[in-house]
Amino acid sequence: MSYRCLYKWQKLSNVPVQHMSCENTSSTTTDDAKLPVCFVIIPGNPGCIQFYEKFSTSLAEMTGIPVRGVSHTGHAKIPKNNPQDLQHPYLEDCGLEMQIKHKLEYLRQIVFNQSHRIILIGHSIGCYIILQILERLDEKELERVSKSVLLFPTIERMSTTPNGKRLTPLLSKARWALSFFAYTVSYLPENFLDHLLPFFVKTSDGSVKDAVKDNLCDVDVANSCTFMGLEEMHKVKHRDDDAIEKNLDKLIFYYGAKDDWCPQEYYYSVMEKFGSMNNSQIYLCERGMDHAFVLSQSEQAAQVVAGWSGGNKFS
């Protein structure tokens, strides 16, 4: 079966949000028919869902389960001259708390109307958002969440990680420099940008290259990403052990063996706290995958998740 990703824009809380559907191109299912189950991706930061195109198509092809996903508010560039006259959201709509609220609305207004059950997949800060979502869903909604897969989870002490120590001062004092860089790059000829991109983004994935050029090279998108990043450093401090214990039977943790956003000690800490509990599923990567797996290891990440599907860990 062949799958492809389709992207749409919709207002949630009167704020434009981009979402994605990864569908079987040969499917005869009508739009009104509800899916039995689908994956739903909550991205990291930068949070343009286009970065997860290869991961989505690979996962759908491996499992036969359709994939949905949503960009973080402000992390995707709104097309010019769009028929809805959508405008880039204000910065206050792009903070961490608003991202959580918009994901809840996305599930309630779109995904739950399309699928009976869902399997949430979070990446990086998307894992933190998922834990918050699980705490805010009502009982009936929570029953429809079969599992939540947390890939390379940044759910605690972000500012004290190796990457956090490097980025927090920059985001605190010179966030403008990153936006200015995006502004400057946006005026470069596309041919020149194609030659420049490999120096900053190590990938051969065409969809990732397009996502960078189409989105991260926009000054408004860059500003929204760095604003959310600064909030992550300030707000993601203590691991929410109550939320984890309450939803442990729905959670699958997957930590990187070498990850400067969530060091191995964080894996061992979670294992010490929850590893002996019934139904705990906490894993350390043995494939050498990077935190930013979407750059070059989307198929490997899809294989990991698909393997859990085949092993009935989603039931």
PDB file of C-alpha atoms in Angstrom:
ATOM      1  CA  MET A   1       0.000   0.000   0.000  1.00  0.00           C
ATOM      2  CA  SER A   2       1.116   3.520  -0.747  1.00  0.00           C
ATOM      3  CA  TYR A   3       0.515   6.397   1.629  1.00  0.00           C
ATOM      4  CA  ARG A   4       0.839  10.149   1.202  1.00  0.00           C
ATOM      5  CA  CYS A   5       0.520  13.140   3.517  1.00  0.00           C
ATOM      6  CA  LEU A   6      -2.067  15.847   2.979  1.00  0.00           C
ATOM      7  CA  TYR A   7      -1.874  19.172   4.821  1.00  0.00           C
ATOM      8  CA  LYS A   8      -4.760  21.429   5.830  1.00  0.00           C
ATOM      9  CA  TRP A   9      -5.265  24.628   7.818  1.00  0.00           C
ATOM     10  CA  GLN A  10      -8.024  25.107  10.359  1.00  0.00           C
ATOM     11  CA  LYS A  11      -8.785  27.633  13.066  1.00  0.00           C
ATOM     12  CA  LEU A  12      -8.723  26.325  16.637  1.00  0.00           C
ATOM     13  CA  SER A  13      -9.671  28.901  19.287  1.00  0.00           C
ATOM     14  CA  ASN A  14      -9.699  31.355  16.381  1.00  0.00           C
ATOM     15  CA  VAL A  15      -5.992  30.632  15.753  1.00  0.00           C
ATOM     16  CA  PRO A  16      -4.813  29.022  12.476  1.00  0.00           C
ATOM     17  CA  VAL A  17      -3.265  25.573  12.943  1.00  0.00           C
ATOM     18  CA  GLN A  18      -1.836  23.238  10.310  1.00  0.00           C
ATOM     19  CA  HIS A  19      -2.683  19.555  10.543  1.00  0.00           C
ATOM     20  CA  MET A  20      -1.804  16.490   8.504  1.00  0.00           C
ATOM     21  CA  SER A  21      -3.477  13.275   7.349  1.00  0.00           C
ATOM     22  CA  CYS A  22      -1.424  10.370   6.048  1.00  0.00           C
ATOM     23  CA  GLU A  23      -3.793   8.294   3.943  1.00  0.00           C
ATOM     24  CA  ASN A  24      -3.747   5.156   1.815  1.00  0.00           C
ATOM     25  CA  THR A  25      -3.873   6.462  -1.770  1.00  0.00           C
ATOM     26  CA  SER A  26      -5.823   3.403  -2.914  1.00  0.00           C
ATOM     27  CA  SER A  27      -8.355   3.428  -0.074  1.00  0.00           C
ATOM     28  CA  THR A  28     -12.043   3.279  -0.973  1.00  0.00           C
ATOM     29  CA  THR A  29     -13.151   4.366   2.515  1.00  0.00           C
ATOM     30  CA  THR A  30     -15.474   7.362   2.500  1.00  0.00           C
ATOM     31  CA  ASP A  31     -14.598  10.542   4.381  1.00  0.00           C
ATOM     32  CA  ASP A  32     -17.575  10.009   6.695  1.00  0.00           C
ATOM     33  CA  ALA A  33     -16.460   6.535   7.793  1.00  0.00           C
ATOM     34  CA  LYS A  34     -14.704   6.500  11.167  1.00  0.00           C
ATOM     35  CA  LEU A  35     -11.370   4.777  11.417  1.00  0.00           C
ATOM     36  CA  PRO A  36     -11.034   2.010  14.028  1.00  0.00           C
ATOM     37  CA  VAL A  37      -7.685   3.483  15.138  1.00  0.00           C
ATOM     38  CA  CYS A  38      -5.066   5.998  14.002  1.00  0.00           C
ATOM     39  CA  PHE A  39      -1.705   7.324  15.130  1.00  0.00           C
ATOM     40  CA  VAL A  40      -1.546  10.999  16.141  1.00  0.00           C
ATOM     41  CA  ILE A  41       1.828  12.777  16.137  1.00  0.00           C
ATOM     42  CA  ILE A  42       2.597  15.633  18.524  1.00  0.00           C
ATOM     43  CA  PRO A  43       5.929  17.066  17.303  1.00  0.00           C
ATOM     44  CA  GLY A  44       9.022  18.417  18.971  1.00  0.00           C
ATOM     45  CA  ASN A  45      10.386  21.924  18.476  1.00  0.00           C
ATOM     46  CA  PRO A  46      10.619  23.094  15.711  1.00  0.00           C
ATOM     47  CA  GLY A  47       7.132  21.700  15.417  1.00  0.00           C
ATOM     48  CA  CYS A  48       6.175  21.797  11.756  1.00  0.00           C
ATOM     49  CA  ILE A  49       4.437  18.485  11.085  1.00  0.00           C
ATOM     50  CA  GLN A  50       6.010  18.356   7.620  1.00  0.00           C
ATOM     51  CA  PHE A  51       9.252  17.250   9.315  1.00  0.00           C
ATOM     52  CA  TYR A  52       7.484  13.960  10.139  1.00  0.00           C
ATOM     53  CA  GLU A  53       6.333  13.156   6.595  1.00  0.00           C
ATOM     54  CA  LYS A  54       8.731  10.273   5.985  1.00  0.00           C
ATOM     55  CA  PHE A  55       8.167   8.916   9.508  1.00  0.00           C
ATOM     56  CA  SER A  56       4.387   9.069   8.949  1.00  0.00           C
ATOM     57  CA  THR A  57       4.372   7.371   5.555  1.00  0.00           C
ATOM     58  CA  SER A  58       6.829   4.703   6.741  1.00  0.00           C
ATOM     59  CA  LEU A  59       4.795   3.975   9.876  1.00  0.00           C
ATOM     60  CA  ALA A  60       1.524   3.796   7.946  1.00  0.00           C
ATOM     61  CA  GLU A  61       3.019   1.455   5.344  1.00  0.00           C
ATOM     62  CA  MET A  62       4.504  -0.813   8.026  1.00  0.00           C
ATOM     63  CA  THR A  63       1.353  -1.057  10.142  1.00  0.00           C
ATOM     64  CA  GLY A  64      -1.555  -0.292   7.808  1.00  0.00           C
ATOM     65  CA  ILE A  65      -2.742   2.252  10.391  1.00  0.00           C
ATOM     66  CA  PRO A  66      -3.424   5.813   9.132  1.00  0.00           C
ATOM     67  CA  VAL A  67      -1.487   8.665  10.717  1.00  0.00           C
ATOM     68  CA  ARG A  68      -2.625  12.103  11.798  1.00  0.00           C
ATOM     69  CA  GLY A  69      -0.495  14.950  13.099  1.00  0.00           C
ATOM     70  CA  VAL A  70      -0.541  18.639  13.920  1.00  0.00           C
ATOM     71  CA  SER A  71       2.008  21.441  13.746  1.00  0.00           C
ATOM     72  CA  HIS A  72       2.623  23.563  16.782  1.00  0.00           C
ATOM     73  CA  THR A  73       0.846  26.881  16.553  1.00  0.00           C
ATOM     74  CA  GLY A  74       3.055  29.357  14.713  1.00  0.00           C
ATOM     75  CA  HIS A  75       5.579  26.725  13.593  1.00  0.00           C
ATOM     76  CA  ALA A  76       4.352  26.451   9.994  1.00  0.00           C
ATOM     77  CA  LYS A  77       4.227  29.269   7.483  1.00  0.00           C
ATOM     78  CA  ILE A  78       0.738  30.226   6.389  1.00  0.00           C
ATOM     79  CA  PRO A  79       0.473  30.325   2.570  1.00  0.00           C
ATOM     80  CA  LYS A  80       0.119  33.765   1.043  1.00  0.00           C
ATOM     81  CA  ASN A  81      -3.226  34.708  -0.476  1.00  0.00           C
ATOM     82  CA  ASN A  82      -4.975  31.844   1.314  1.00  0.00           C
ATOM     83  CA  PRO A  83      -8.760  31.807   0.792  1.00  0.00           C
ATOM     84  CA  GLN A  84      -9.472  31.987   4.544  1.00  0.00           C
ATOM     85  CA  ASP A  85      -7.275  35.097   4.924  1.00  0.00           C
ATOM     86  CA  LEU A  86      -5.377  33.394   7.764  1.00  0.00           C
ATOM     87  CA  GLN A  87      -2.692  35.417   9.528  1.00  0.00           C
ATOM     88  CA  HIS A  88       0.299  34.280  11.568  1.00  0.00           C
ATOM     89  CA  PRO A  89      -0.763  33.982  15.240  1.00  0.00           C
ATOM     90  CA  TYR A  90       0.294  36.445  17.903  1.00  0.00           C
ATOM     91  CA  LEU A  91       3.269  35.368  20.011  1.00  0.00           C
ATOM     92  CA  GLU A  92       1.111  34.845  23.118  1.00  0.00           C
ATOM     93  CA  ASP A  93      -0.756  32.127  21.185  1.00  0.00           C
ATOM     94  CA  CYS A  94       2.503  30.225  20.584  1.00  0.00           C
ATOM     95  CA  GLY A  95       3.596  29.606  24.190  1.00  0.00           C
ATOM     96  CA  LEU A  96       3.710  26.190  25.806  1.00  0.00           C
ATOM     97  CA  GLU A  97       0.357  26.403  27.591  1.00  0.00           C
ATOM     98  CA  MET A  98      -1.460  27.519  24.438  1.00  0.00           C
ATOM     99  CA  GLN A  99       0.178  24.681  22.487  1.00  0.00           C
ATOM    100  CA  ILE A 100      -1.355  22.221  24.954  1.00  0.00           C
ATOM    101  CA  LYS A 101      -4.787  23.817  24.649  1.00  0.00           C
ATOM    102  CA  HIS A 102      -4.641  23.785  20.853  1.00  0.00           C
ATOM    103  CA  LYS A 103      -3.693  20.089  20.823  1.00  0.00           C
ATOM    104  CA  LEU A 104      -6.685  19.305  23.017  1.00  0.00           C
ATOM    105  CA  GLU A 105      -8.941  21.181  20.616  1.00  0.00           C
ATOM    106  CA  TYR A 106      -7.342  19.405  17.660  1.00  0.00           C
ATOM    107  CA  LEU A 107      -8.180  16.034  19.209  1.00  0.00           C
ATOM    108  CA  ARG A 108     -11.708  17.045  20.171  1.00  0.00           C
ATOM    109  CA  GLN A 109     -12.687  18.900  17.012  1.00  0.00           C
ATOM    110  CA  ILE A 110     -10.907  16.804  14.400  1.00  0.00           C
ATOM    111  CA  VAL A 111      -9.310  13.501  15.410  1.00  0.00           C
ATOM    112  CA  PHE A 112     -11.985  12.092  17.721  1.00  0.00           C
ATOM    113  CA  ASN A 113     -14.501  12.735  14.945  1.00  0.00           C
ATOM    114  CA  GLN A 114     -12.394  10.686  12.537  1.00  0.00           C
ATOM    115  CA  SER A 115     -11.269   7.726  14.641  1.00  0.00           C
ATOM    116  CA  HIS A 116     -12.756   5.563  17.396  1.00  0.00           C
ATOM    117  CA  ARG A 117      -9.390   5.085  19.119  1.00  0.00           C
ATOM    118  CA  ILE A 118      -6.046   6.846  18.879  1.00  0.00           C
ATOM    119  CA  ILE A 119      -2.392   6.088  19.589  1.00  0.00           C
ATOM    120  CA  LEU A 120      -0.562   9.275  20.526  1.00  0.00           C
ATOM    121  CA  ILE A 121       3.083   9.642  19.460  1.00  0.00           C
ATOM    122  CA  GLY A 122       5.071  12.418  21.082  1.00  0.00           C
ATOM    123  CA  HIS A 123       8.559  13.509  20.162  1.00  0.00           C
ATOM    124  CA  SER A 124      10.729  15.579  22.513  1.00  0.00           C
ATOM    125  CA  ILE A 125       8.562  18.395  23.969  1.00  0.00           C
ATOM    126  CA  GLY A 126       5.588  16.671  22.339  1.00  0.00           C
ATOM    127  CA  CYS A 127       5.925  14.054  25.105  1.00  0.00           C
ATOM    128  CA  TYR A 128       5.496  16.720  27.776  1.00  0.00           C
ATOM    129  CA  ILE A 129       2.428  17.995  25.916  1.00  0.00           C
ATOM    130  CA  ILE A 130       0.976  14.473  25.783  1.00  0.00           C
ATOM    131  CA  LEU A 131       1.315  14.032  29.554  1.00  0.00           C
ATOM    132  CA  GLN A 132      -0.577  17.306  29.974  1.00  0.00           C
ATOM    133  CA  ILE A 133      -3.226  16.192  27.485  1.00  0.00           C
ATOM    134  CA  LEU A 134      -3.821  12.919  29.345  1.00  0.00           C
ATOM    135  CA  GLU A 135      -4.420  14.885  32.535  1.00  0.00           C
ATOM    136  CA  ARG A 136      -7.018  17.116  30.859  1.00  0.00           C
ATOM    137  CA  LEU A 137      -9.047  14.623  28.833  1.00  0.00           C
ATOM    138  CA  ASP A 138     -12.292  13.529  30.434  1.00  0.00           C
ATOM    139  CA  GLU A 139     -12.874   9.881  31.327  1.00  0.00           C
ATOM    140  CA  LYS A 140     -14.617   8.922  28.087  1.00  0.00           C
ATOM    141  CA  GLU A 141     -11.988  10.674  25.966  1.00  0.00           C
ATOM    142  CA  LEU A 142      -9.187   8.994  27.884  1.00  0.00           C
ATOM    143  CA  GLU A 143     -10.698   5.585  27.176  1.00  0.00           C
ATOM    144  CA  ARG A 144     -10.223   6.267  23.469  1.00  0.00           C
ATOM    145  CA  VAL A 145      -6.452   6.701  23.903  1.00  0.00           C
ATOM    146  CA  SER A 146      -5.044   3.186  23.478  1.00  0.00           C
ATOM    147  CA  LYS A 147      -1.403   4.130  24.062  1.00  0.00           C
ATOM    148  CA  SER A 148       0.930   7.111  24.165  1.00  0.00           C
ATOM    149  CA  VAL A 149       4.404   6.607  22.717  1.00  0.00           C
ATOM    150  CA  LEU A 150       6.987   9.037  24.116  1.00  0.00           C
ATOM    151  CA  LEU A 151      10.029   9.219  21.820  1.00  0.00           C
ATOM    152  CA  PHE A 152      13.126  10.911  23.277  1.00  0.00           C
ATOM    153  CA  PRO A 153      10.967  12.580  25.945  1.00  0.00           C
ATOM    154  CA  THR A 154      11.903  16.017  27.264  1.00  0.00           C
ATOM    155  CA  ILE A 155       9.638  15.960  30.300  1.00  0.00           C
ATOM    156  CA  GLU A 156      11.949  17.272  33.013  1.00  0.00           C
ATOM    157  CA  ARG A 157      14.888  19.571  33.828  1.00  0.00           C
ATOM    158  CA  MET A 158      15.350  20.830  30.274  1.00  0.00           C
ATOM    159  CA  SER A 159      17.471  23.863  31.125  1.00  0.00           C
ATOM    160  CA  THR A 160      20.038  21.725  32.975  1.00  0.00           C
ATOM    161  CA  THR A 161      20.647  19.269  30.135  1.00  0.00           C
ATOM    162  CA  PRO A 162      23.783  19.771  28.010  1.00  0.00           C
ATOM    163  CA  ASN A 163      21.725  21.336  25.209  1.00  0.00           C
ATOM    164  CA  GLY A 164      19.664  23.324  27.687  1.00  0.00           C
ATOM    165  CA  LYS A 165      22.784  24.841  29.225  1.00  0.00           C
ATOM    166  CA  ARG A 166      23.966  25.919  25.785  1.00  0.00           C
ATOM    167  CA  LEU A 167      20.655  27.255  24.481  1.00  0.00           C
ATOM    168  CA  THR A 168      19.033  28.874  27.526  1.00  0.00           C
ATOM    169  CA  PRO A 169      21.411  31.893  27.577  1.00  0.00           C
ATOM    170  CA  LEU A 170      20.955  32.354  23.825  1.00  0.00           C
ATOM    171  CA  LEU A 171      17.172  32.112  23.986  1.00  0.00           C
ATOM    172  CA  SER A 172      17.081  34.414  27.020  1.00  0.00           C
ATOM    173  CA  LYS A 173      19.369  37.176  25.755  1.00  0.00           C
ATOM    174  CA  ALA A 174      19.721  36.869  21.990  1.00  0.00           C
ATOM    175  CA  ARG A 175      16.570  35.243  20.654  1.00  0.00           C
ATOM    176  CA  TRP A 176      16.354  38.137  18.208  1.00  0.00           C
ATOM    177  CA  ALA A 177      19.549  36.922  16.499  1.00  0.00           C
ATOM    178  CA  LEU A 178      17.893  33.669  15.411  1.00  0.00           C
ATOM    179  CA  SER A 179      14.907  35.553  14.003  1.00  0.00           C
ATOM    180  CA  PHE A 180      17.249  37.975  12.225  1.00  0.00           C
ATOM    181  CA  PHE A 181      19.128  35.028  10.697  1.00  0.00           C
ATOM    182  CA  ALA A 182      15.839  33.598   9.390  1.00  0.00           C
ATOM    183  CA  TYR A 183      14.892  37.028   8.042  1.00  0.00           C
ATOM    184  CA  THR A 184      18.221  37.304   6.204  1.00  0.00           C
ATOM    185  CA  VAL A 185      18.072  33.783   4.793  1.00  0.00           C
ATOM    186  CA  SER A 186      14.515  34.307   3.550  1.00  0.00           C
ATOM    187  CA  TYR A 187      15.809  36.805   0.990  1.00  0.00           C
ATOM    188  CA  LEU A 188      18.425  34.485  -0.474  1.00  0.00           C
ATOM    189  CA  PRO A 189      17.835  33.021  -3.946  1.00  0.00           C
ATOM    190  CA  GLU A 190      16.529  29.473  -3.731  1.00  0.00           C
ATOM    191  CA  ASN A 191      19.507  28.016  -5.607  1.00  0.00           C
ATOM    192  CA  PHE A 192      21.900  29.628  -3.139  1.00  0.00           C
ATOM    193  CA  LEU A 193      19.795  28.431  -0.221  1.00  0.00           C
ATOM    194  CA  ASP A 194      19.911  24.872  -1.559  1.00  0.00           C
ATOM    195  CA  HIS A 195      23.717  25.005  -1.430  1.00  0.00           C
ATOM    196  CA  LEU A 196      23.772  26.657   2.002  1.00  0.00           C
ATOM    197  CA  LEU A 197      21.290  24.326   3.702  1.00  0.00           C
ATOM    198  CA  PRO A 198      23.582  21.265   4.071  1.00  0.00           C
ATOM    199  CA  PHE A 199      25.917  23.283   6.305  1.00  0.00           C
ATOM    200  CA  PHE A 200      23.133  23.707   8.874  1.00  0.00           C
ATOM    201  CA  VAL A 201      20.774  20.755   8.331  1.00  0.00           C
ATOM    202  CA  LYS A 202      22.346  17.312   7.946  1.00  0.00           C
ATOM    203  CA  THR A 203      19.705  15.431   5.967  1.00  0.00           C
ATOM    204  CA  SER A 204      19.092  13.874   2.582  1.00  0.00           C
ATOM    205  CA  ASP A 205      15.326  13.760   3.144  1.00  0.00           C
ATOM    206  CA  GLY A 206      13.651  16.039   0.606  1.00  0.00           C
ATOM    207  CA  SER A 207      10.571  16.607   2.765  1.00  0.00           C
ATOM    208  CA  VAL A 208      12.777  17.800   5.648  1.00  0.00           C
ATOM    209  CA  LYS A 209      14.698  20.159   3.354  1.00  0.00           C
ATOM    210  CA  ASP A 210      11.406  21.549   2.063  1.00  0.00           C
ATOM    211  CA  ALA A 211      10.107  21.952   5.619  1.00  0.00           C
ATOM    212  CA  VAL A 212      13.165  24.003   6.550  1.00  0.00           C
ATOM    213  CA  LYS A 213      13.010  26.205   3.453  1.00  0.00           C
ATOM    214  CA  ASP A 214       9.238  26.664   3.529  1.00  0.00           C
ATOM    215  CA  ASN A 215       8.897  27.254   7.260  1.00  0.00           C
ATOM    216  CA  LEU A 216      12.005  27.804   9.401  1.00  0.00           C
ATOM    217  CA  CYS A 217      13.377  30.395   6.991  1.00  0.00           C
ATOM    218  CA  ASP A 218      10.361  32.586   7.774  1.00  0.00           C
ATOM    219  CA  VAL A 219      10.985  35.212  10.450  1.00  0.00           C
ATOM    220  CA  ASP A 220       7.550  34.802  12.088  1.00  0.00           C
ATOM    221  CA  VAL A 221       7.942  31.022  12.322  1.00  0.00           C
ATOM    222  CA  ALA A 222      11.469  31.339  13.718  1.00  0.00           C
ATOM    223  CA  ASN A 223      10.223  33.818  16.309  1.00  0.00           C
ATOM    224  CA  SER A 224       7.402  31.484  17.364  1.00  0.00           C
ATOM    225  CA  CYS A 225       9.755  28.479  17.655  1.00  0.00           C
ATOM    226  CA  THR A 226      12.304  30.306  19.785  1.00  0.00           C
ATOM    227  CA  PHE A 227       9.599  31.844  21.979  1.00  0.00           C
ATOM    228  CA  MET A 228       8.202  28.389  22.728  1.00  0.00           C
ATOM    229  CA  GLY A 229      11.750  27.092  23.245  1.00  0.00           C
ATOM    230  CA  LEU A 230      12.449  29.726  25.885  1.00  0.00           C
ATOM    231  CA  GLU A 231       9.241  28.801  27.698  1.00  0.00           C
ATOM    232  CA  GLU A 232      10.300  25.152  27.636  1.00  0.00           C
ATOM    233  CA  MET A 233      13.539  26.037  29.415  1.00  0.00           C
ATOM    234  CA  HIS A 234      11.660  27.986  32.096  1.00  0.00           C
ATOM    235  CA  LYS A 235       8.629  25.728  32.578  1.00  0.00           C
ATOM    236  CA  VAL A 236       9.737  22.115  32.034  1.00  0.00           C
ATOM    237  CA  LYS A 237      11.406  21.556  35.381  1.00  0.00           C
ATOM    238  CA  HIS A 238       9.962  18.749  37.480  1.00  0.00           C
ATOM    239  CA  ARG A 239       8.814  15.438  36.044  1.00  0.00           C
ATOM    240  CA  ASP A 240       5.102  14.942  36.613  1.00  0.00           C
ATOM    241  CA  ASP A 241       5.276  11.591  38.418  1.00  0.00           C
ATOM    242  CA  ASP A 242       1.602  11.753  39.387  1.00  0.00           C
ATOM    243  CA  ALA A 243       0.545  11.995  35.733  1.00  0.00           C
ATOM    244  CA  ILE A 244       2.935   9.204  34.767  1.00  0.00           C
ATOM    245  CA  GLU A 245       1.761   6.829  37.509  1.00  0.00           C
ATOM    246  CA  LYS A 246      -1.894   7.537  36.796  1.00  0.00           C
ATOM    247  CA  ASN A 247      -1.460   6.777  33.071  1.00  0.00           C
ATOM    248  CA  LEU A 248       1.410   4.280  33.223  1.00  0.00           C
ATOM    249  CA  ASP A 249      -0.529   1.514  31.469  1.00  0.00           C
ATOM    250  CA  LYS A 250      -0.961   3.844  28.477  1.00  0.00           C
ATOM    251  CA  LEU A 251       2.663   5.014  28.257  1.00  0.00           C
ATOM    252  CA  ILE A 252       5.669   3.706  26.329  1.00  0.00           C
ATOM    253  CA  PHE A 253       8.928   5.571  27.020  1.00  0.00           C
ATOM    254  CA  TYR A 254      11.802   5.454  24.530  1.00  0.00           C
ATOM    255  CA  TYR A 255      15.008   7.205  25.608  1.00  0.00           C
ATOM    256  CA  GLY A 256      18.102   7.848  23.517  1.00  0.00           C
ATOM    257  CA  ALA A 257      21.380   6.214  24.524  1.00  0.00           C
ATOM    258  CA  LYS A 258      23.201   9.463  23.799  1.00  0.00           C
ATOM    259  CA  ASP A 259      20.861  12.422  23.950  1.00  0.00           C
ATOM    260  CA  ASP A 260      21.865  15.907  25.043  1.00  0.00           C
ATOM    261  CA  TRP A 261      18.210  16.824  25.600  1.00  0.00           C
ATOM    262  CA  CYS A 262      17.405  13.902  27.885  1.00  0.00           C
ATOM    263  CA  PRO A 263      20.576  12.237  29.202  1.00  0.00           C
ATOM    264  CA  GLN A 264      20.717   8.566  30.169  1.00  0.00           C
ATOM    265  CA  GLU A 265      20.444   9.501  33.825  1.00  0.00           C
ATOM    266  CA  TYR A 266      16.865  10.607  33.117  1.00  0.00           C
ATOM    267  CA  TYR A 267      16.111   7.133  31.742  1.00  0.00           C
ATOM    268  CA  TYR A 268      17.582   5.471  34.831  1.00  0.00           C
ATOM    269  CA  SER A 269      15.625   7.829  37.075  1.00  0.00           C
ATOM    270  CA  VAL A 270      12.338   6.893  35.381  1.00  0.00           C
ATOM    271  CA  MET A 271      13.292   3.210  35.548  1.00  0.00           C
ATOM    272  CA  GLU A 272      14.060   3.468  39.256  1.00  0.00           C
ATOM    273  CA  LYS A 273      10.711   5.102  39.949  1.00  0.00           C
ATOM    274  CA  PHE A 274       8.417   3.122  37.648  1.00  0.00           C
ATOM    275  CA  GLY A 275      10.370   0.185  36.177  1.00  0.00           C
ATOM    276  CA  SER A 276       9.168  -2.350  38.737  1.00  0.00           C
ATOM    277  CA  MET A 277       5.499  -1.407  38.406  1.00  0.00           C
ATOM    278  CA  ASN A 278       3.107  -3.604  36.476  1.00  0.00           C
ATOM    279  CA  ASN A 279       2.629  -2.647  32.824  1.00  0.00           C
ATOM    280  CA  SER A 280       5.599  -0.263  32.765  1.00  0.00           C
ATOM    281  CA  GLN A 281       7.206  -0.011  29.310  1.00  0.00           C
ATOM    282  CA  ILE A 282      10.452   1.975  29.466  1.00  0.00           C
ATOM    283  CA  TYR A 283      13.155   1.411  26.875  1.00  0.00           C
ATOM    284  CA  LEU A 284      16.650   2.678  26.081  1.00  0.00           C
ATOM    285  CA  CYS A 285      17.480   2.937  22.375  1.00  0.00           C
ATOM    286  CA  GLU A 286      19.887   0.264  21.124  1.00  0.00           C
ATOM    287  CA  ARG A 287      19.899   1.476  17.511  1.00  0.00           C
ATOM    288  CA  GLY A 288      22.081   4.554  17.893  1.00  0.00           C
ATOM    289  CA  MET A 289      19.238   6.868  16.937  1.00  0.00           C
ATOM    290  CA  ASP A 290      19.577  10.618  17.405  1.00  0.00           C
ATOM    291  CA  HIS A 291      17.189  12.885  19.263  1.00  0.00           C
ATOM    292  CA  ALA A 292      16.399  14.608  15.952  1.00  0.00           C
ATOM    293  CA  PHE A 293      15.605  11.306  14.237  1.00  0.00           C
ATOM    294  CA  VAL A 294      13.477  13.037  11.585  1.00  0.00           C
ATOM    295  CA  LEU A 295      16.637  14.319   9.869  1.00  0.00           C
ATOM    296  CA  SER A 296      17.917  10.925   8.749  1.00  0.00           C
ATOM    297  CA  GLN A 297      16.405   8.078  10.781  1.00  0.00           C
ATOM    298  CA  SER A 298      12.657   8.336  10.221  1.00  0.00           C
ATOM    299  CA  GLU A 299      12.398   4.782   8.894  1.00  0.00           C
ATOM    300  CA  GLN A 300      14.288   3.369  11.896  1.00  0.00           C
ATOM    301  CA  ALA A 301      11.988   5.227  14.294  1.00  0.00           C
ATOM    302  CA  ALA A 302       8.962   3.960  12.393  1.00  0.00           C
ATOM    303  CA  GLN A 303      10.313   0.405  12.670  1.00  0.00           C
ATOM    304  CA  VAL A 304      10.554   0.763  16.458  1.00  0.00           C
ATOM    305  CA  VAL A 305       6.965   1.969  16.772  1.00  0.00           C
ATOM    306  CA  ALA A 306       5.672  -0.560  14.237  1.00  0.00           C
ATOM    307  CA  GLY A 307       7.425  -3.310  16.187  1.00  0.00           C
ATOM    308  CA  TRP A 308       5.406  -2.433  19.260  1.00  0.00           C
ATOM    309  CA  SER A 309       2.255  -2.548  17.134  1.00  0.00           C
ATOM    310  CA  GLY A 310       3.099  -6.046  15.945  1.00  0.00           C
ATOM    311  CA  GLY A 311       3.893  -7.106  19.497  1.00  0.00           C
ATOM    312  CA  ASN A 312       0.416  -6.070  20.704  1.00  0.00           C
ATOM    313  CA  LYS A 313       1.813  -3.401  23.009  1.00  0.00           C
ATOM    314  CA  PHE A 314      -0.897  -1.035  21.742  1.00  0.00           C
ATOM    315  CA  SER A 315      -3.776  -3.230  22.831  1.00  0.00           C
TER     316      SER A 315
END
